Amino acid sequence: MVDHKKSVVRDYFSPFESETFDEGKMILYADEEPRGVMYLEEGVVRQFVASESGKELTLSLLFPGSFFPLPWIINNELPTFNLIARTTSIVKVAPKEEFLIWFMKNP
């Protein structure tokens, strides 16, 4: 069943253009409006916050099959965290409203 769900998500995102982020490239900055719902096709993405003094705290690592940023997708809140490619990463971006309609039909 899990493989089927992964396949359904992968199929949904397949027609959208891919963007490749090299290791260390910022994907999204805190308080930045996302371009859409992002789906991690390949690679590893680090979600982190940074203090004013420059110290960083990793919140999570995202792996292939993840979609983000969840606070914005669910509550329309700008992310308070940064996203950076930990490895070369391929991300697909879908329009938020279209994604939400699809998601409600495919829980």
XYZ file of N, CA and C in Angstrom:
321
model
N 0.823 -1.207 0.000
C 0.000 0.000 0.000
C 0.865 1.268 0.000
N 1.959 1.261 0.781
C 2.821 2.433 0.857
C 3.446 2.716 -0.507
N 3.906 1.683 -1.206
C 4.493 1.871 -2.524
C 3.470 2.465 -3.498
N 2.214 2.032 -3.368
C 1.154 2.580 -4.227
C 0.983 4.073 -3.967
N 0.960 4.472 -2.688
C 0.801 5.898 -2.348
C 1.973 6.707 -2.891
N 3.202 6.177 -2.744
C 4.371 6.873 -3.275
C 4.251 7.046 -4.781
N 3.759 6.019 -5.437
C 3.581 6.056 -6.884
C 2.552 7.108 -7.281
N 1.471 7.212 -6.526
C 0.422 8.199 -6.819
C 0.985 9.612 -6.688
N 1.769 9.865 -5.644
C 2.366 11.193 -5.438
C 3.369 11.481 -6.552
N 4.231 10.530 -6.843
C 5.226 10.696 -7.902
C 4.547 10.977 -9.246
N 3.469 10.245 -9.526
C 2.728 10.455 -10.780
C 2.118 11.850 -10.840
N 1.600 12.344 -9.708
C 1.004 13.682 -9.695
C 2.047 14.740 -10.070
N 3.230 14.644 -9.464
C 4.259 15.658 -9.684
C 5.010 15.488 -11.004
N 4.869 14.343 -11.669
C 5.681 14.053 -12.860
C 5.566 15.097 -13.981
N 4.393 15.694 -14.252
C 4.355 16.644 -15.368
C 4.988 18.010 -15.071
N 5.281 18.283 -13.813
C 5.834 19.593 -13.468
C 7.329 19.621 -13.733
N 7.846 20.816 -14.049
C 9.268 20.969 -14.343
C 10.120 20.701 -13.114
N 11.284 20.113 -13.374
C 12.251 19.844 -12.309
C 13.257 20.981 -12.222
N 13.706 21.237 -11.005
C 14.790 22.188 -10.798
C 15.861 21.474 -9.983
N 17.089 21.580 -10.434
C 18.198 20.932 -9.737
C 18.922 21.955 -8.874
N 19.161 21.583 -7.627
C 19.894 22.425 -6.678
C 21.172 21.699 -6.300
N 22.302 22.333 -6.549
C 23.580 21.744 -6.158
C 23.717 21.759 -4.642
N 24.565 20.889 -4.133
C 24.816 20.838 -2.689
C 25.175 22.237 -2.180
N 24.520 22.657 -1.085
C 24.787 23.959 -0.486
C 23.950 25.096 -1.039
N 23.165 24.843 -2.062
C 22.319 25.887 -2.667
C 21.036 26.043 -1.855
N 20.685 27.301 -1.557
C 19.442 27.570 -0.830
C 18.255 27.315 -1.745
N 17.268 26.619 -1.211
C 16.038 26.339 -1.947
C 14.957 27.337 -1.553
N 14.925 27.665 -0.263
C 13.924 28.607 0.241
C 14.469 29.266 1.500
N 14.313 30.582 1.586
C 14.716 31.330 2.774
C 13.521 31.535 3.700
N 13.792 31.662 4.992
C 12.749 31.965 5.970
C 12.008 33.224 5.543
N 10.696 33.215 5.737
C 9.815 34.344 5.431
C 9.683 34.644 3.938
N 10.155 33.755 3.092
C 10.027 33.911 1.641
C 8.763 33.190 1.169
N 8.044 33.810 0.253
C 6.847 33.191 -0.320
C 7.295 32.052 -1.243
N 6.892 30.812 -0.964
C 7.270 29.698 -1.840
C 6.650 29.861 -3.232
N 7.336 29.319 -4.226
C 6.831 29.375 -5.608
C 5.680 28.406 -5.803
N 5.540 27.450 -4.912
C 4.502 26.432 -4.988
C 4.841 25.311 -4.039
N 4.091 24.226 -4.128
C 4.350 23.046 -3.302
C 5.545 22.331 -3.918
N 6.552 22.094 -3.120
C 7.769 21.473 -3.607
C 7.776 19.986 -3.255
N 8.214 19.188 -4.208
C 8.305 17.735 -4.053
C 9.746 17.332 -4.310
N 10.346 16.667 -3.334
C 11.742 16.249 -3.456
C 11.819 14.925 -4.200
N 12.299 15.004 -5.424
C 12.396 13.823 -6.274
C 13.685 13.041 -5.992
N 14.784 13.768 -5.803
C 16.084 13.151 -5.509
C 16.858 14.056 -4.570
N 17.699 13.447 -3.732
C 18.595 14.215 -2.877
C 18.126 14.294 -1.440
N 18.818 15.148 -0.688
C 18.502 15.389 0.721
C 18.471 16.896 0.934
N 17.430 17.372 1.615
C 17.260 18.800 1.909
C 17.252 18.985 3.420
N 18.000 19.968 3.877
C 18.063 20.289 5.306
C 17.140 21.464 5.593
N 16.287 21.293 6.620
C 15.398 22.353 7.101
C 16.042 22.888 8.369
N 16.303 24.208 8.437
C 16.996 24.749 9.606
C 16.582 26.193 9.883
N 16.867 26.622 11.108
C 16.694 28.020 11.493
C 18.075 28.563 11.855
N 18.237 29.874 11.727
C 19.502 30.526 12.049
C 19.237 31.665 13.020
N 20.076 31.766 14.037
C 19.936 32.852 15.012
C 20.563 34.119 14.435
N 20.332 35.229 15.105
C 20.917 36.497 14.653
C 22.429 36.450 14.679
N 22.984 35.619 15.584
C 24.443 35.505 15.671
C 25.008 34.529 14.644
N 24.127 33.901 13.866
C 24.587 33.015 12.805
C 24.607 31.532 13.157
N 24.248 31.204 14.392
C 24.204 29.783 14.762
C 23.000 29.132 14.094
N 23.208 27.903 13.639
C 22.142 27.187 12.937
C 21.685 25.981 13.736
N 20.388 25.703 13.642
C 19.788 24.538 14.290
C 19.022 23.767 13.228
N 19.408 22.516 13.011
C 18.714 21.667 12.050
C 17.405 21.198 12.661
N 16.311 21.409 11.950
C 14.994 20.962 12.400
C 14.685 19.572 11.861
N 15.043 19.337 10.606
C 14.812 18.020 10.017
C 15.594 17.888 8.719
N 15.707 16.646 8.272
C 16.246 16.348 6.957
C 15.109 15.770 6.141
N 14.971 16.240 4.920
C 13.911 15.775 4.031
C 14.525 14.874 2.976
N 13.832 13.782 2.679
C 14.323 12.777 1.752
C 13.357 12.635 0.585
N 13.780 11.948 -0.484
C 12.902 11.798 -1.649
C 11.503 11.320 -1.261
N 10.510 11.964 -1.888
C 9.105 11.671 -1.587
C 8.481 12.701 -0.658
N 9.307 13.577 -0.078
C 8.789 14.623 0.816
C 8.228 15.773 -0.009
N 7.169 16.401 0.513
C 6.741 17.664 -0.083
C 6.725 18.712 1.013
N 6.967 19.958 0.622
C 7.195 21.030 1.582
C 6.973 22.372 0.892
N 6.853 23.464 1.649
C 6.879 23.666 3.096
C 5.475 23.499 3.698
N 5.347 22.591 4.628
C 4.040 22.230 5.182
C 3.284 23.383 5.838
N 3.915 24.264 6.644
C 3.128 25.349 7.252
C 2.428 26.212 6.205
N 3.086 26.421 5.086
C 2.507 27.229 4.015
C 1.429 26.457 3.265
N 1.672 25.178 3.017
C 0.691 24.358 2.302
C -0.608 24.264 3.104
N -0.486 23.983 4.394
C -1.656 23.709 5.235
C -2.310 24.978 5.768
N -1.505 25.911 6.298
C -2.058 27.083 6.998
C -1.775 28.415 6.309
N -1.156 28.375 5.151
C -0.811 29.590 4.423
C 0.121 30.496 5.227
N 0.955 29.893 6.069
C 1.930 30.638 6.870
C 3.278 30.605 6.169
N 3.909 31.760 6.052
C 5.242 31.773 5.478
C 6.167 30.939 6.365
N 7.048 30.158 5.759
C 7.960 29.338 6.558
C 8.875 30.215 7.409
N 9.123 29.778 8.624
C 10.041 30.486 9.521
C 11.405 29.802 9.522
N 11.627 28.942 8.551
C 12.862 28.159 8.449
C 13.421 28.281 7.037
N 14.657 27.852 6.893
C 15.345 27.830 5.614
C 15.402 26.397 5.100
N 15.524 26.249 3.793
C 15.711 24.939 3.175
C 16.940 25.015 2.275
N 17.874 24.084 2.473
C 19.107 24.067 1.703
C 19.381 22.643 1.228
N 19.931 22.519 0.025
C 20.269 21.198 -0.501
C 21.508 20.670 0.228
N 21.370 19.508 0.850
C 22.507 18.851 1.511
C 23.298 18.024 0.515
N 22.619 17.560 -0.504
C 23.239 16.866 -1.628
C 22.607 17.464 -2.879
N 23.141 17.149 -4.036
C 22.476 17.598 -5.254
C 21.039 17.090 -5.190
N 20.082 17.989 -5.347
C 18.672 17.654 -5.148
C 17.837 18.094 -6.338
N 16.863 17.262 -6.681
C 15.932 17.588 -7.756
C 14.562 17.808 -7.126
N 13.999 18.996 -7.374
C 12.729 19.403 -6.780
C 11.748 19.743 -7.900
N 10.515 19.276 -7.750
C 9.436 19.657 -8.666
C 8.521 20.608 -7.897
N 7.926 21.563 -8.607
C 7.075 22.566 -7.958
C 5.708 22.567 -8.631
N 4.669 22.377 -7.808
C 3.285 22.379 -8.300
C 2.551 23.593 -7.741
N 1.599 24.138 -8.483
C 0.789 25.243 -7.953
C 0.038 24.787 -6.701
N 0.060 25.630 -5.680
C -0.526 25.256 -4.390
C -2.004 24.895 -4.488
N -2.806 25.734 -5.102
C -4.258 25.479 -5.146
C -4.555 24.177 -5.882
N -3.856 23.952 -6.982
C -4.038 22.712 -7.735
C -3.639 21.496 -6.890
N -2.522 21.640 -6.168
C -2.068 20.550 -5.296
C -3.102 20.247 -4.216
N -3.651 21.278 -3.584
C -4.617 21.065 -2.503
C -5.884 20.341 -3.003
N -6.340 20.684 -4.189
C -7.505 19.979 -4.773
C -7.150 18.515 -4.980
N -5.985 18.266 -5.567
C -5.544 16.888 -5.791
C -5.401 16.129 -4.463
N -4.793 16.790 -3.483
C -4.528 16.153 -2.182
C -5.829 15.745 -1.483
N -6.839 16.600 -1.545
C -8.121 16.282 -0.910
C -8.790 15.073 -1.562
N -8.523 14.865 -2.834
C -9.081 13.712 -3.547
C -8.228 12.454 -3.369
N -7.005 12.622 -2.857
C -6.062 11.507 -2.699
C -5.432 11.516 -1.317
N -6.246 11.318 -0.266
C -5.710 11.440 1.107
C -4.661 10.391 1.440
